[in-house]
Coordinates of C-alpha atoms and ligand atoms in Angstrom, one line a residue:
X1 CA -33.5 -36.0 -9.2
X2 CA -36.2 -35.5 -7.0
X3 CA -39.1 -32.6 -7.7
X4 CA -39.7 -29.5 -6.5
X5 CA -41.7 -30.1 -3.7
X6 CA -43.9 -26.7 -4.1
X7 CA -44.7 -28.2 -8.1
X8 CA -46.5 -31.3 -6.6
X9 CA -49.9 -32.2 -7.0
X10 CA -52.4 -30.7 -4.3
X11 CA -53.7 -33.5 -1.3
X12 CA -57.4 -34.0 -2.0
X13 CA -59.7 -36.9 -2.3
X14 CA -58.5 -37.3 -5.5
X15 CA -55.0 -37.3 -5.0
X16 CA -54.9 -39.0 -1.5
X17 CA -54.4 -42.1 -2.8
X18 CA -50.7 -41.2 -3.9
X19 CA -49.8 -40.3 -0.8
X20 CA -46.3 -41.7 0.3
X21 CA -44.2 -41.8 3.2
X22 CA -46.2 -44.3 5.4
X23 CA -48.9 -41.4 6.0
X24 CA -51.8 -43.0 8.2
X25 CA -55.4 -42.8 6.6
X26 CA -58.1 -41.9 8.0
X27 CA -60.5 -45.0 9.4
X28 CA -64.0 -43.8 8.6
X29 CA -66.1 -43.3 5.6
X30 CA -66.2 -39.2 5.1
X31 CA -69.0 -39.2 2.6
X32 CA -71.1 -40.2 5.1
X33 CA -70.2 -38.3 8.1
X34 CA -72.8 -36.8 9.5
X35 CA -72.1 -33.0 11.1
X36 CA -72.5 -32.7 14.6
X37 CA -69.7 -30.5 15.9
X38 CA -68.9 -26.6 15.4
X39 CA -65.0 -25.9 15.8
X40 CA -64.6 -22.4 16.4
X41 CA -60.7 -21.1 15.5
X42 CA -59.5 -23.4 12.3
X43 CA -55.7 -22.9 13.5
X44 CA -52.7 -25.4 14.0
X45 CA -53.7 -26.3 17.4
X46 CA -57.3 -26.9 16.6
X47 CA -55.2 -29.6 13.7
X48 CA -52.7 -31.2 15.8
X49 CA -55.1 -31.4 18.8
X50 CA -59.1 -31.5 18.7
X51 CA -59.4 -32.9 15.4
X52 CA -57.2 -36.2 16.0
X53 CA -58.9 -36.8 19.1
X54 CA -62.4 -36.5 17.0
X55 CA -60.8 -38.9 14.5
X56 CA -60.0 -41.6 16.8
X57 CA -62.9 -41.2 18.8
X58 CA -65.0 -41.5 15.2
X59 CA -62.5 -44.5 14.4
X60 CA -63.3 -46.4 17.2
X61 CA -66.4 -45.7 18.6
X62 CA -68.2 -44.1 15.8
X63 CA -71.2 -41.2 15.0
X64 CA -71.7 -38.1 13.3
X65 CA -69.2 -35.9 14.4
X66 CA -68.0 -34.5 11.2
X67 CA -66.4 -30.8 12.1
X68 CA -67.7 -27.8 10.6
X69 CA -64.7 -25.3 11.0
X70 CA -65.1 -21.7 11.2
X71 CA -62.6 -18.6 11.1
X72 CA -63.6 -15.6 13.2
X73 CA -61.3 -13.3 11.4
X74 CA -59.4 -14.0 8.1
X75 CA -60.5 -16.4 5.0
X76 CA -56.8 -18.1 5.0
X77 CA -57.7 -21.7 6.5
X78 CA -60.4 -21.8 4.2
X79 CA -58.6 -20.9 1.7
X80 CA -55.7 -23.6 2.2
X81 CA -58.3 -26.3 3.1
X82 CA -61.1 -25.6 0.7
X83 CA -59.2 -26.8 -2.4
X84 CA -58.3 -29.4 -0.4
X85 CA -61.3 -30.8 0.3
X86 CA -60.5 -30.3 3.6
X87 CA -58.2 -32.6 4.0
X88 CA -54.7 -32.3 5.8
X89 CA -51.9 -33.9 7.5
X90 CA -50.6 -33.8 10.9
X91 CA -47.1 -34.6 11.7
X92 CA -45.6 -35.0 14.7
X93 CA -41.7 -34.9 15.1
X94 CA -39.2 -34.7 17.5
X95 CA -35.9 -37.1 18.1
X96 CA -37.2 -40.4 16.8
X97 CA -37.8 -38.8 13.0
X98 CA -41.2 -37.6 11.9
X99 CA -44.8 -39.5 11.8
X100 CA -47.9 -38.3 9.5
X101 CA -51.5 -39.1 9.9
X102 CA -54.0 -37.6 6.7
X103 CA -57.3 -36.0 9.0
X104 CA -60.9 -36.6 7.4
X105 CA -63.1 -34.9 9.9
X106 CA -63.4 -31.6 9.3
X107 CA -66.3 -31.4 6.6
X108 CA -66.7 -27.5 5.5
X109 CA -65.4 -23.8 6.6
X110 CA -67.1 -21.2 7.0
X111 CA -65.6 -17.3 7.8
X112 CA -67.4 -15.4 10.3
X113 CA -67.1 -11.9 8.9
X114 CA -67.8 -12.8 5.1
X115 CA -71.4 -14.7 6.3
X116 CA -72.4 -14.3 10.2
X117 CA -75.6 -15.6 9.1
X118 CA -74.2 -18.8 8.0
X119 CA -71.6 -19.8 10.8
X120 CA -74.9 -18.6 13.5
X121 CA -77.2 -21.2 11.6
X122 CA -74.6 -24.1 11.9
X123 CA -73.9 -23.4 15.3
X124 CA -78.4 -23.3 15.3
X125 CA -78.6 -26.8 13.8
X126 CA -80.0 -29.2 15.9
X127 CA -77.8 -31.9 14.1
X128 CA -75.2 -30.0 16.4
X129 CA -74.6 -31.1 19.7
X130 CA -70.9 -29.6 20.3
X131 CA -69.2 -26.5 19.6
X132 CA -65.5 -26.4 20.7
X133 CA -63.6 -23.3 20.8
X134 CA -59.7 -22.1 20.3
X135 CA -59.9 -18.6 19.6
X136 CA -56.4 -17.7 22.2
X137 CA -57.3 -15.7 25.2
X138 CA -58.0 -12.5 23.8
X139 CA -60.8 -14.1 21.4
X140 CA -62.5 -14.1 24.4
X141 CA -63.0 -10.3 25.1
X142 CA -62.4 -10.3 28.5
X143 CA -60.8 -8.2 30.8
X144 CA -57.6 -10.1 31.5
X145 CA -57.1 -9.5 35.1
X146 CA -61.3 -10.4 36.3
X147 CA -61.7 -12.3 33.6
X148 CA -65.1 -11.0 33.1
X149 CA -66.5 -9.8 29.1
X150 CA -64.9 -6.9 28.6
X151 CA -68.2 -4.5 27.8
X152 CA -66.1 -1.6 26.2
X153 CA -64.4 -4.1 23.9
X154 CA -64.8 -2.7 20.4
X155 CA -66.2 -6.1 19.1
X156 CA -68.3 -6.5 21.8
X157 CA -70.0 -3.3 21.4
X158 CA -70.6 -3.9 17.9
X159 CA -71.9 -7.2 18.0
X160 CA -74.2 -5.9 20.8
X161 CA -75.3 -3.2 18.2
X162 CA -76.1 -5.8 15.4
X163 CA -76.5 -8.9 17.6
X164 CA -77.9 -10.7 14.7
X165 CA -74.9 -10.2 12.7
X166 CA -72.1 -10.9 15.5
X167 CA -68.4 -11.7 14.8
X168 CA -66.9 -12.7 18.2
X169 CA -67.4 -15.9 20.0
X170 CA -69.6 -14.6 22.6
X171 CA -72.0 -12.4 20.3
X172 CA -72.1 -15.9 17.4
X173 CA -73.1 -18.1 21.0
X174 CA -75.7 -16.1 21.7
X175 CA -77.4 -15.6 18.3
X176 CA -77.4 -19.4 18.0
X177 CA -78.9 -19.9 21.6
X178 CA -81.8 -17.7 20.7
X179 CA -82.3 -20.1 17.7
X180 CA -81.8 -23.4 19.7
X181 CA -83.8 -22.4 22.3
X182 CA -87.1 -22.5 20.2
X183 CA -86.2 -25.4 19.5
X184 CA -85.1 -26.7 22.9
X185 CA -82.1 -28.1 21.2
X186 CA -79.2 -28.9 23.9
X187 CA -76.0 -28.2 23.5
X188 CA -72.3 -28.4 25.3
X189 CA -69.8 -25.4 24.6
X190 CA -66.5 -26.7 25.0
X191 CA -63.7 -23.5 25.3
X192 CA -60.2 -24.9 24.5
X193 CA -58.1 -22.4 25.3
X194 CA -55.3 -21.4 28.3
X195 CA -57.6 -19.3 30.4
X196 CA -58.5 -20.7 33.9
X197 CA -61.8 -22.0 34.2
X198 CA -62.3 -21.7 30.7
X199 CA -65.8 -23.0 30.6
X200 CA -67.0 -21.1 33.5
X201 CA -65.8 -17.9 32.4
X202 CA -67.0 -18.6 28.6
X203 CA -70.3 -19.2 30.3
X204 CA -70.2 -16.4 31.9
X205 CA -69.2 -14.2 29.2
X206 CA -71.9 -15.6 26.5
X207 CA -74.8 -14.8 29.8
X208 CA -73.4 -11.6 30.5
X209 CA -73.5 -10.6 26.7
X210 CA -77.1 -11.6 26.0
X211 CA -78.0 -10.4 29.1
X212 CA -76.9 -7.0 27.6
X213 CA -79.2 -7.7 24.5
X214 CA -82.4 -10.3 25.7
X215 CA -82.8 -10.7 29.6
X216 CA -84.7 -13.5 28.6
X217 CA -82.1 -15.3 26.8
X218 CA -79.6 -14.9 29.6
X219 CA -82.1 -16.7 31.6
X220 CA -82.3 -19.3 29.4
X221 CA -79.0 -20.1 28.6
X222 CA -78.4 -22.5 31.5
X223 CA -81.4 -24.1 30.4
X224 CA -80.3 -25.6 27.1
X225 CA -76.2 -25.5 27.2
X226 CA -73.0 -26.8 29.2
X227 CA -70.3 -25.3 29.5
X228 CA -67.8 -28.1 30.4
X229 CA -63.9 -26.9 31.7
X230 CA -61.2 -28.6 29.5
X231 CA -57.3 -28.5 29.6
X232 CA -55.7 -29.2 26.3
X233 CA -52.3 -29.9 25.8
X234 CA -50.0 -30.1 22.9
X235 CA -47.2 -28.2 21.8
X236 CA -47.5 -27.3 18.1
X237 CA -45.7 -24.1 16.6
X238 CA -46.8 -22.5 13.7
X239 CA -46.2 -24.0 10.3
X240 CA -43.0 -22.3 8.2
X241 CA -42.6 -22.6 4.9
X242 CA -39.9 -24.5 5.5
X243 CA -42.3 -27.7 6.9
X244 CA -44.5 -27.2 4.2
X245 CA -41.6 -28.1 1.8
X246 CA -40.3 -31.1 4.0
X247 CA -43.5 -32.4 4.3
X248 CA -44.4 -32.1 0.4
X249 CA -41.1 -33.7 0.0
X250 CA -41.9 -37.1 2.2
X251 CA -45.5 -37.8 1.4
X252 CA -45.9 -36.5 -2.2
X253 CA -48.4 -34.5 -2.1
X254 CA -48.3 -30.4 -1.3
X255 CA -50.5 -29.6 1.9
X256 CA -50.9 -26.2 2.4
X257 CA -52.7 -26.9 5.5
X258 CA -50.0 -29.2 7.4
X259 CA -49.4 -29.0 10.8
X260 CA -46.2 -30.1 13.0
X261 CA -46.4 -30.6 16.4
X262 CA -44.8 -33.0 19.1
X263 CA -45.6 -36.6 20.5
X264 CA -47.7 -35.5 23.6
X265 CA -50.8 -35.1 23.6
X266 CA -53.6 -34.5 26.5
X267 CA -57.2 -33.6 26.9
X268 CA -59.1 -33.0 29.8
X269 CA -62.4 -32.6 30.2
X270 CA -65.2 -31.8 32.7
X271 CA -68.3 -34.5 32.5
X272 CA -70.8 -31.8 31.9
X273 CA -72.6 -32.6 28.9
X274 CA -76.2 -32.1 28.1
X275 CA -76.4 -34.4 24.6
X276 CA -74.2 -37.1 23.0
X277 CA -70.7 -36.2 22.6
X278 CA -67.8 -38.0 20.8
X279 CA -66.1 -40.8 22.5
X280 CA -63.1 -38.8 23.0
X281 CA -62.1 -40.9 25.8
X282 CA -61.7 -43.8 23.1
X283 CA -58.7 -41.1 22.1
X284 CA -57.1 -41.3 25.1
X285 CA -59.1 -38.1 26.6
X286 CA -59.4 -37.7 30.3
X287 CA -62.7 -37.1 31.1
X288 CA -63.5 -36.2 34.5
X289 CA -65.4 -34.4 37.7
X290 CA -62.8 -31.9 38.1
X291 CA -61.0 -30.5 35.7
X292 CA -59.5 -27.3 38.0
X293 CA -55.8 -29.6 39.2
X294 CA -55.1 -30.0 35.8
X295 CA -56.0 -27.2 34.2
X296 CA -53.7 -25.3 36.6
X297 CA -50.8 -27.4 37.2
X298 CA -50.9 -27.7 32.9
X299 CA -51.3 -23.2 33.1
X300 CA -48.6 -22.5 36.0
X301 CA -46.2 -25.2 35.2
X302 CA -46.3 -25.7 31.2
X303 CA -47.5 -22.0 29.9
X304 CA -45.9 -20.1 32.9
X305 CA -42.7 -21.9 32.2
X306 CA -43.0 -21.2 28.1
X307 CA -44.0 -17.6 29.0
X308 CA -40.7 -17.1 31.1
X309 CA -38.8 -19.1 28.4
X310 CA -39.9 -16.8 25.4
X311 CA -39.4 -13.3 27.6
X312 CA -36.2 -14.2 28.9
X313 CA -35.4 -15.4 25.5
X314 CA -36.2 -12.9 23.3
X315 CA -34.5 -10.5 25.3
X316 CA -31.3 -12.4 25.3
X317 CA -31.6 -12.9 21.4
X318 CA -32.5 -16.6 21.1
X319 CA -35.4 -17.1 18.6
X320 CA -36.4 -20.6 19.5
X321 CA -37.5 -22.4 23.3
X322 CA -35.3 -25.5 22.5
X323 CA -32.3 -23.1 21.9
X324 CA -32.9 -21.2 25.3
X325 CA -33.5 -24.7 26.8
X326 CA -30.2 -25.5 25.7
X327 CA -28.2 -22.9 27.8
X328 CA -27.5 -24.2 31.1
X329 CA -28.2 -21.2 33.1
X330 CA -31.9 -21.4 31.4
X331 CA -32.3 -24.5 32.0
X332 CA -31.8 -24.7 35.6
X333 CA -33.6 -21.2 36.7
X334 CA -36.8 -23.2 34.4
X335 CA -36.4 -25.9 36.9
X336 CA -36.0 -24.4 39.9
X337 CA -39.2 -22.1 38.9
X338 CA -41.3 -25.1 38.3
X339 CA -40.2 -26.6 41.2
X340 CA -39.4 -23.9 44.3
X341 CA -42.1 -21.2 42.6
X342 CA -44.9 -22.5 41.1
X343 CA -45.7 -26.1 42.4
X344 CA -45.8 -25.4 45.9
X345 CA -49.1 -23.5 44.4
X346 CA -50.7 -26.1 43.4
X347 CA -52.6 -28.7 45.2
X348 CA -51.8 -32.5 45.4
X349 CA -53.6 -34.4 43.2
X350 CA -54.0 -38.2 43.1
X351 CA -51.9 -39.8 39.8
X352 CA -50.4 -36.5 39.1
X353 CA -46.8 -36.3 40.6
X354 CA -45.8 -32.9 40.1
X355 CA -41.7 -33.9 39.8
X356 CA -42.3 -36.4 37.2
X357 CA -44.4 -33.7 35.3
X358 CA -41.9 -31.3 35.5
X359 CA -39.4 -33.2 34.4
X360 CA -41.6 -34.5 31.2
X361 CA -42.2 -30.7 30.7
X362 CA -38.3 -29.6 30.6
X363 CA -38.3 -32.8 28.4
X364 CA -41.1 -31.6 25.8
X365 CA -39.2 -27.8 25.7
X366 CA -35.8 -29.4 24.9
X367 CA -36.8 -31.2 21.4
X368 CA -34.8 -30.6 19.2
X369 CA -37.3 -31.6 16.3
X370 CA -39.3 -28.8 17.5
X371 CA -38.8 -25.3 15.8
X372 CA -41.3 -23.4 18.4
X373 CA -40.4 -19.5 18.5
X374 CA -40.1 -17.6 21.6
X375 CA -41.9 -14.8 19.3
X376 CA -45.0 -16.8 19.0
X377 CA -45.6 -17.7 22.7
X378 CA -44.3 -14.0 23.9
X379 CA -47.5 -12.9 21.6
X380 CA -50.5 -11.4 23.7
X381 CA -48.6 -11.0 26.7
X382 CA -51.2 -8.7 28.5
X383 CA -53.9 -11.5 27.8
X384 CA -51.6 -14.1 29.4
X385 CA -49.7 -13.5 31.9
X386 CA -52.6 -13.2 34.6
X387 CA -53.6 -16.7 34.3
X388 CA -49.9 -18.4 33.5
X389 CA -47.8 -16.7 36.3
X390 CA -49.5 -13.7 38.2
X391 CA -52.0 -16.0 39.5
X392 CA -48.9 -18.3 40.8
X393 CA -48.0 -15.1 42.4
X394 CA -50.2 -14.0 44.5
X395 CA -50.7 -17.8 45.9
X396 CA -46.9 -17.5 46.6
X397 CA -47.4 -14.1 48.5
X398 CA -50.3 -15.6 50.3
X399 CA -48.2 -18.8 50.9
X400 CA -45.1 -16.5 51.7
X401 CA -43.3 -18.5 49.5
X402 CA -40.3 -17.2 46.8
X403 CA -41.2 -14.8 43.7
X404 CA -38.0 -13.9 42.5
X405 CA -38.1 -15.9 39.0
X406 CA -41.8 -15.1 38.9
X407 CA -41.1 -11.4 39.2
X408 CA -37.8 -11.8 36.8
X409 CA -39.8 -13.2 33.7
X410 CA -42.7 -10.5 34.5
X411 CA -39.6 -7.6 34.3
X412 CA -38.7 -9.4 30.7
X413 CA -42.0 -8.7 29.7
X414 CA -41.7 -5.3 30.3
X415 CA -38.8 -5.3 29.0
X416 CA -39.4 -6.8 25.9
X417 CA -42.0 -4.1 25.5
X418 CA -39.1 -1.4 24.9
X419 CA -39.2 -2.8 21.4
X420 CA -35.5 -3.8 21.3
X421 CA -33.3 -6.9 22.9
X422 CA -30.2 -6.6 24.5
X423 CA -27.9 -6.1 21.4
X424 CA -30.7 -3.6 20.0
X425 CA -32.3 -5.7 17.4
X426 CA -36.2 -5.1 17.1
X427 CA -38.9 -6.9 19.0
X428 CA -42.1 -6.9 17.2
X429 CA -44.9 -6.5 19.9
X430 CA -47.9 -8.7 19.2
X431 CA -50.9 -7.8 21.8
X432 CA -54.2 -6.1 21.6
X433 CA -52.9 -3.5 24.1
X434 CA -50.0 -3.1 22.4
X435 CA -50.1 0.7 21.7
X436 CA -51.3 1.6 25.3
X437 CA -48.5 -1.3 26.7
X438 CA -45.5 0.5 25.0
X439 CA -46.5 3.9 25.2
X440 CA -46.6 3.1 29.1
X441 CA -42.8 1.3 28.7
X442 CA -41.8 4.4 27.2
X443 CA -42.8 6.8 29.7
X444 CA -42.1 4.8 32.6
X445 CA -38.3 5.5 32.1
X446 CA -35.5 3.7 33.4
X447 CA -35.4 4.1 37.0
X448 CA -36.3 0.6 38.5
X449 CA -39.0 1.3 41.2
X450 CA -40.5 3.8 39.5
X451 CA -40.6 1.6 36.3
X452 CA -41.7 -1.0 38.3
X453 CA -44.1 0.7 40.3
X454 CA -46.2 2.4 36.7
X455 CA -46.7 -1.1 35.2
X456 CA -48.1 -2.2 38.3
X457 CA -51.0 0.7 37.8
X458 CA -52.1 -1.2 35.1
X459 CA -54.5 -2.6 36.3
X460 CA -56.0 -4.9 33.1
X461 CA -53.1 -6.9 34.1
X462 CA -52.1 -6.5 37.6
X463 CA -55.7 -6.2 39.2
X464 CA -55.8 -4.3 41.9
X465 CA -54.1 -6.3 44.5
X466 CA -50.4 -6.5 42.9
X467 CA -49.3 -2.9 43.0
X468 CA -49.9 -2.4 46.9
X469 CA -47.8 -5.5 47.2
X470 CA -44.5 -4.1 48.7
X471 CA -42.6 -7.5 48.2
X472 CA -43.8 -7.7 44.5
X473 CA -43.3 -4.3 44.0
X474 CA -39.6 -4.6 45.1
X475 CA -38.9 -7.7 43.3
X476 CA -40.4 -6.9 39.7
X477 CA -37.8 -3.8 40.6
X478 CA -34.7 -5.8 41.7
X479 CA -35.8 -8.0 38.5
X480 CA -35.7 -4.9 36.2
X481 CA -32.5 -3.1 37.8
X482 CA -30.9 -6.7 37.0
X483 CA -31.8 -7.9 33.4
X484 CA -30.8 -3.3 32.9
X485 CA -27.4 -4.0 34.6
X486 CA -25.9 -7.1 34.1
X487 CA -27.8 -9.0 31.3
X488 CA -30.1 -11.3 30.9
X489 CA -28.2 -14.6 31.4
X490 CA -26.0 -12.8 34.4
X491 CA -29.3 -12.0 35.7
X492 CA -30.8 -15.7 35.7
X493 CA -27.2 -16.7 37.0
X494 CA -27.3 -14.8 40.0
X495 CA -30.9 -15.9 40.8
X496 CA -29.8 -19.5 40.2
X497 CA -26.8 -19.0 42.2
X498 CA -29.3 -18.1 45.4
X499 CA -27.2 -14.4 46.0
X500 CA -29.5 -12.2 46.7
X501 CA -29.5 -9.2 44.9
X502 CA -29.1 -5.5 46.0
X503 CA -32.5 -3.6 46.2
X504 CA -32.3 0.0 45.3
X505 CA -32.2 1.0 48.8
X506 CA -28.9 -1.1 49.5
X507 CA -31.1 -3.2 51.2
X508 CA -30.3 -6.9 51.0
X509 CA -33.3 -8.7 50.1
X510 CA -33.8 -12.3 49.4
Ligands
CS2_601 C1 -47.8 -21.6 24.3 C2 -49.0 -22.6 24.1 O1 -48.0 -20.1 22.5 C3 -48.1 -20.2 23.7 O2 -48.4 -19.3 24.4 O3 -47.4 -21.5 25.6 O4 -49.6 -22.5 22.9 C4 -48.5 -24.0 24.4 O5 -47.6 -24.4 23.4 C5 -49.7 -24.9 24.5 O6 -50.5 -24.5 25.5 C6 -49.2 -26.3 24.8 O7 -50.2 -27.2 25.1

């Protein structure tokens, strides 16, 4: 009989030596791992993703760059990783069966709001020379549609109040910067996340917010800290209970901080550093002059497509991407978006050939290993849509170039935000604007164009440019009038089909 797999010994150092199930260790000696890098946002992607790449790059080429995790907002990573001695597995899985490599990096965890004074003084340490960051796109504080700090964000404003105390990215940046600048200490501030330009606009966020406290600091900040763009890519849903259990089961231990995600992996980065950094290119990381093709082929054609796959699908009822990937109808309207919609936007770059990518990408959505729920990518919809597909948008506008599946996924959004799918079972809606977002869905009513036309007012995620669009105006309506009339798959059928659908003027309109 084989045990209960929630009744088995804890992973630690202690224990790691029983572990089973051809687990890889961990090639480097942790006791004497020196710290030099912050992560900012202990969640599964900062496990499947920046840590592995810090492993290798430790593995093969060496130096201190033991992690020191934080959590901006709840103690639960510490929590799972502390008894652990913050250890834990990654596991990547898909056709071919799954594969499990123990991590060693990460060194301590610290949680923001219980001690700001101790996650400031290790991002202060000189000993630190990088400070990574994936905190999701509304971490950030910005407005989604500039992508400038939001200055009215309730966090902001309270870490501007007690600036030596702060609790949000920006606000824990700063404090550290006034420390390290005394000291002259460089550093590089590497944001992970899906935003464009995401170390451009972090920079510009962390200026803009001392700037607001110490003039002097903002002027400084350029002095003593990089802000290199990245694009990180690998697909890693959240941990269920479920893999907990099937992971205990095959490597012997019980890992309460496991992580599952698939094969692929990719990094990025800009060559902007001001100090010694890992050797993540040892780890197979890209490092480079220009981050910008990447980052936006990875944003339109990867997280626009996931965006328009978790939408359409959580209206139709299916919980998980592979699932919608396996309907037909899906499938081809994903394809013809990537193709027809989104990388005409995009600008040819040498060894990046946009059909092969795609077809990797419809690849990567379709495994079947894979349990990734449309609920957890239609999460924060306000914070990403603006980068993933309005952006595509208006360069198809500019480009005169089709919208239609563009402006379809946008109508799932919205609605999505009704609260109910097709059949009338509940949507739980997951977004900082949430209350304002579905108090607008419910008084926008049902009437197409003039649904269509009150979501375009808001502006934090349309800007100011989309509503006096006429021809995105008048597709987000045909897209709404659809998905309302016939369905969500009769929708995408009629799309993929090429018929053009009424407008509400009887108009025919491509
Ligand atoms: C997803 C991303 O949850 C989401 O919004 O689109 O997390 C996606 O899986 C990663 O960006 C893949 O690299």
């Amino acid at each position: 009989m084989t045990q209960d797999p929630k009744t088995l010994p804890r992973l630690c150092e202690r224990t790691a030596a029983q572990l089973r199930g051809g687990v890889v260790r961990p090639a480097l000696d942790r006791r004497k791992l020196g710290a030099g890098q912050v992560h900012l946002g202990v969640g599964a992607f900062f496990k499947a993703h920046l840590a592995p790449y810090t492993q290798q790059a430790i593995e093969r080429a060496g130096g201190g760059w033991g992690v020191i995790g934080v959590s901006l907002r709840r103690p639960d990573a510490r929590d799972e990783l502390a008894p652990q001695d913050h250890l834990f597995t990654v596991t990547e899985t898909d056709a071919a069966g799954p594969r499990t490599t123990l991590i060693g990096v990460l060194k301590d965890m610290l949680v923001a709001p219980e001690n700001p004074g101790a996650v400031v003084d290790a991002l202060a340490d000189p000993a630190v020379k990088i400070v990574t960051l994936t905190i999701t796109e509304k971490g950030y504080c910005l407005d989604p549609a500039s992508g400038a700090l939001d200055e009215n964000h309730p966090d902001i404003r309270r870490d501007l109040a007690h600036p030596e105390a702060p609790r949000t990215a920006a606000g824990l940046i700063a404090a550290a910067l006034k420390k390290r600048l005394a000291a002259r200490a460089p550093l590089a501030v590497l944001s992970c996340d899906n935003l464009s330009s995401n170390g451009a606009r972090l920079r510009a966020s962390v200026r803009r917010f001392a700037e607001l406290w110490d003039p002097a600091l903002a002027r400084a900040v350029d002095d003593i800290t990089a802000f290199p763009n990245t694009m990180v890519d690998r697909i890693t849903p959240a941990t269920t209970p479920a893999d907990l259990d099937k992971i205990a089961e095959r490597i012997g231990l019980r890992d309460e901080a496991a992580v599952v995600a698939e094969p692929f992996t990719q990094w990025v980065i800009e060559d902007r550093f001001m100090a010694a950094r890992p050797a993540w290119e040892e780890a197979g990381a890209l490092i480079v002059d220009d981050v910008a093709p990447y980052e936006l082929a990875k944003l339109r054609l990867l997280n626009g497509a996931h965006s328009t796959i978790a939408y359409l699908g959580q209206l139709a009822g299916y919980d998980h991407v592979a699932d919608v990937m396996a309907e037909p109808a899906f499938a081809s309207f994903i394809a013809a978006m990537q193709t027809e919609e989104i990388a005409p936007t995009l600008r040819p770059v040498e060894g990046l050939a946009y059909e092969t990518y795609i077809d990797a990408l419809l690849e990567r959505f379709r495994n079947p290993a894979l349990r990734h729920r449309t609920a957890q990518i239609a999460m924060d919809g306000s914070q990403k849509l603006p980068p993933r597909l309005l952006e595509t948008a208006r360069a198809q506008l500019e480009r005169g170039g089709p919208i239609e599946r563009i402006a379809l996924a946008i109508a799932a959004w919205i609605e999505c935000l009704r609260g109910v799918d097709r059949r009338g079972a509940p949507i739980e809606i997951n977004d900082p604007l949430a209350d304002r977002l579905m108090r607008l869905s419910a008084e926008a009513g049902d009437d197409p164009e003039e649904r269509a036309a009150a979501f375009l007012r808001f502006r934090e995620v349309f800007g100011a440019d989309l509503a006096d669009s006429g021809r995105f105006r008048a597709a987000l309506a045909r897209g709404l009038a659809a998905l309302r009339a016939d369905g969500v798959i009769a929708a995408v059928k009629r799309i993929n089909a090429g018929s053009p659908a009424q407008d509400s003027t009887g108009g025919v309109t491509a």
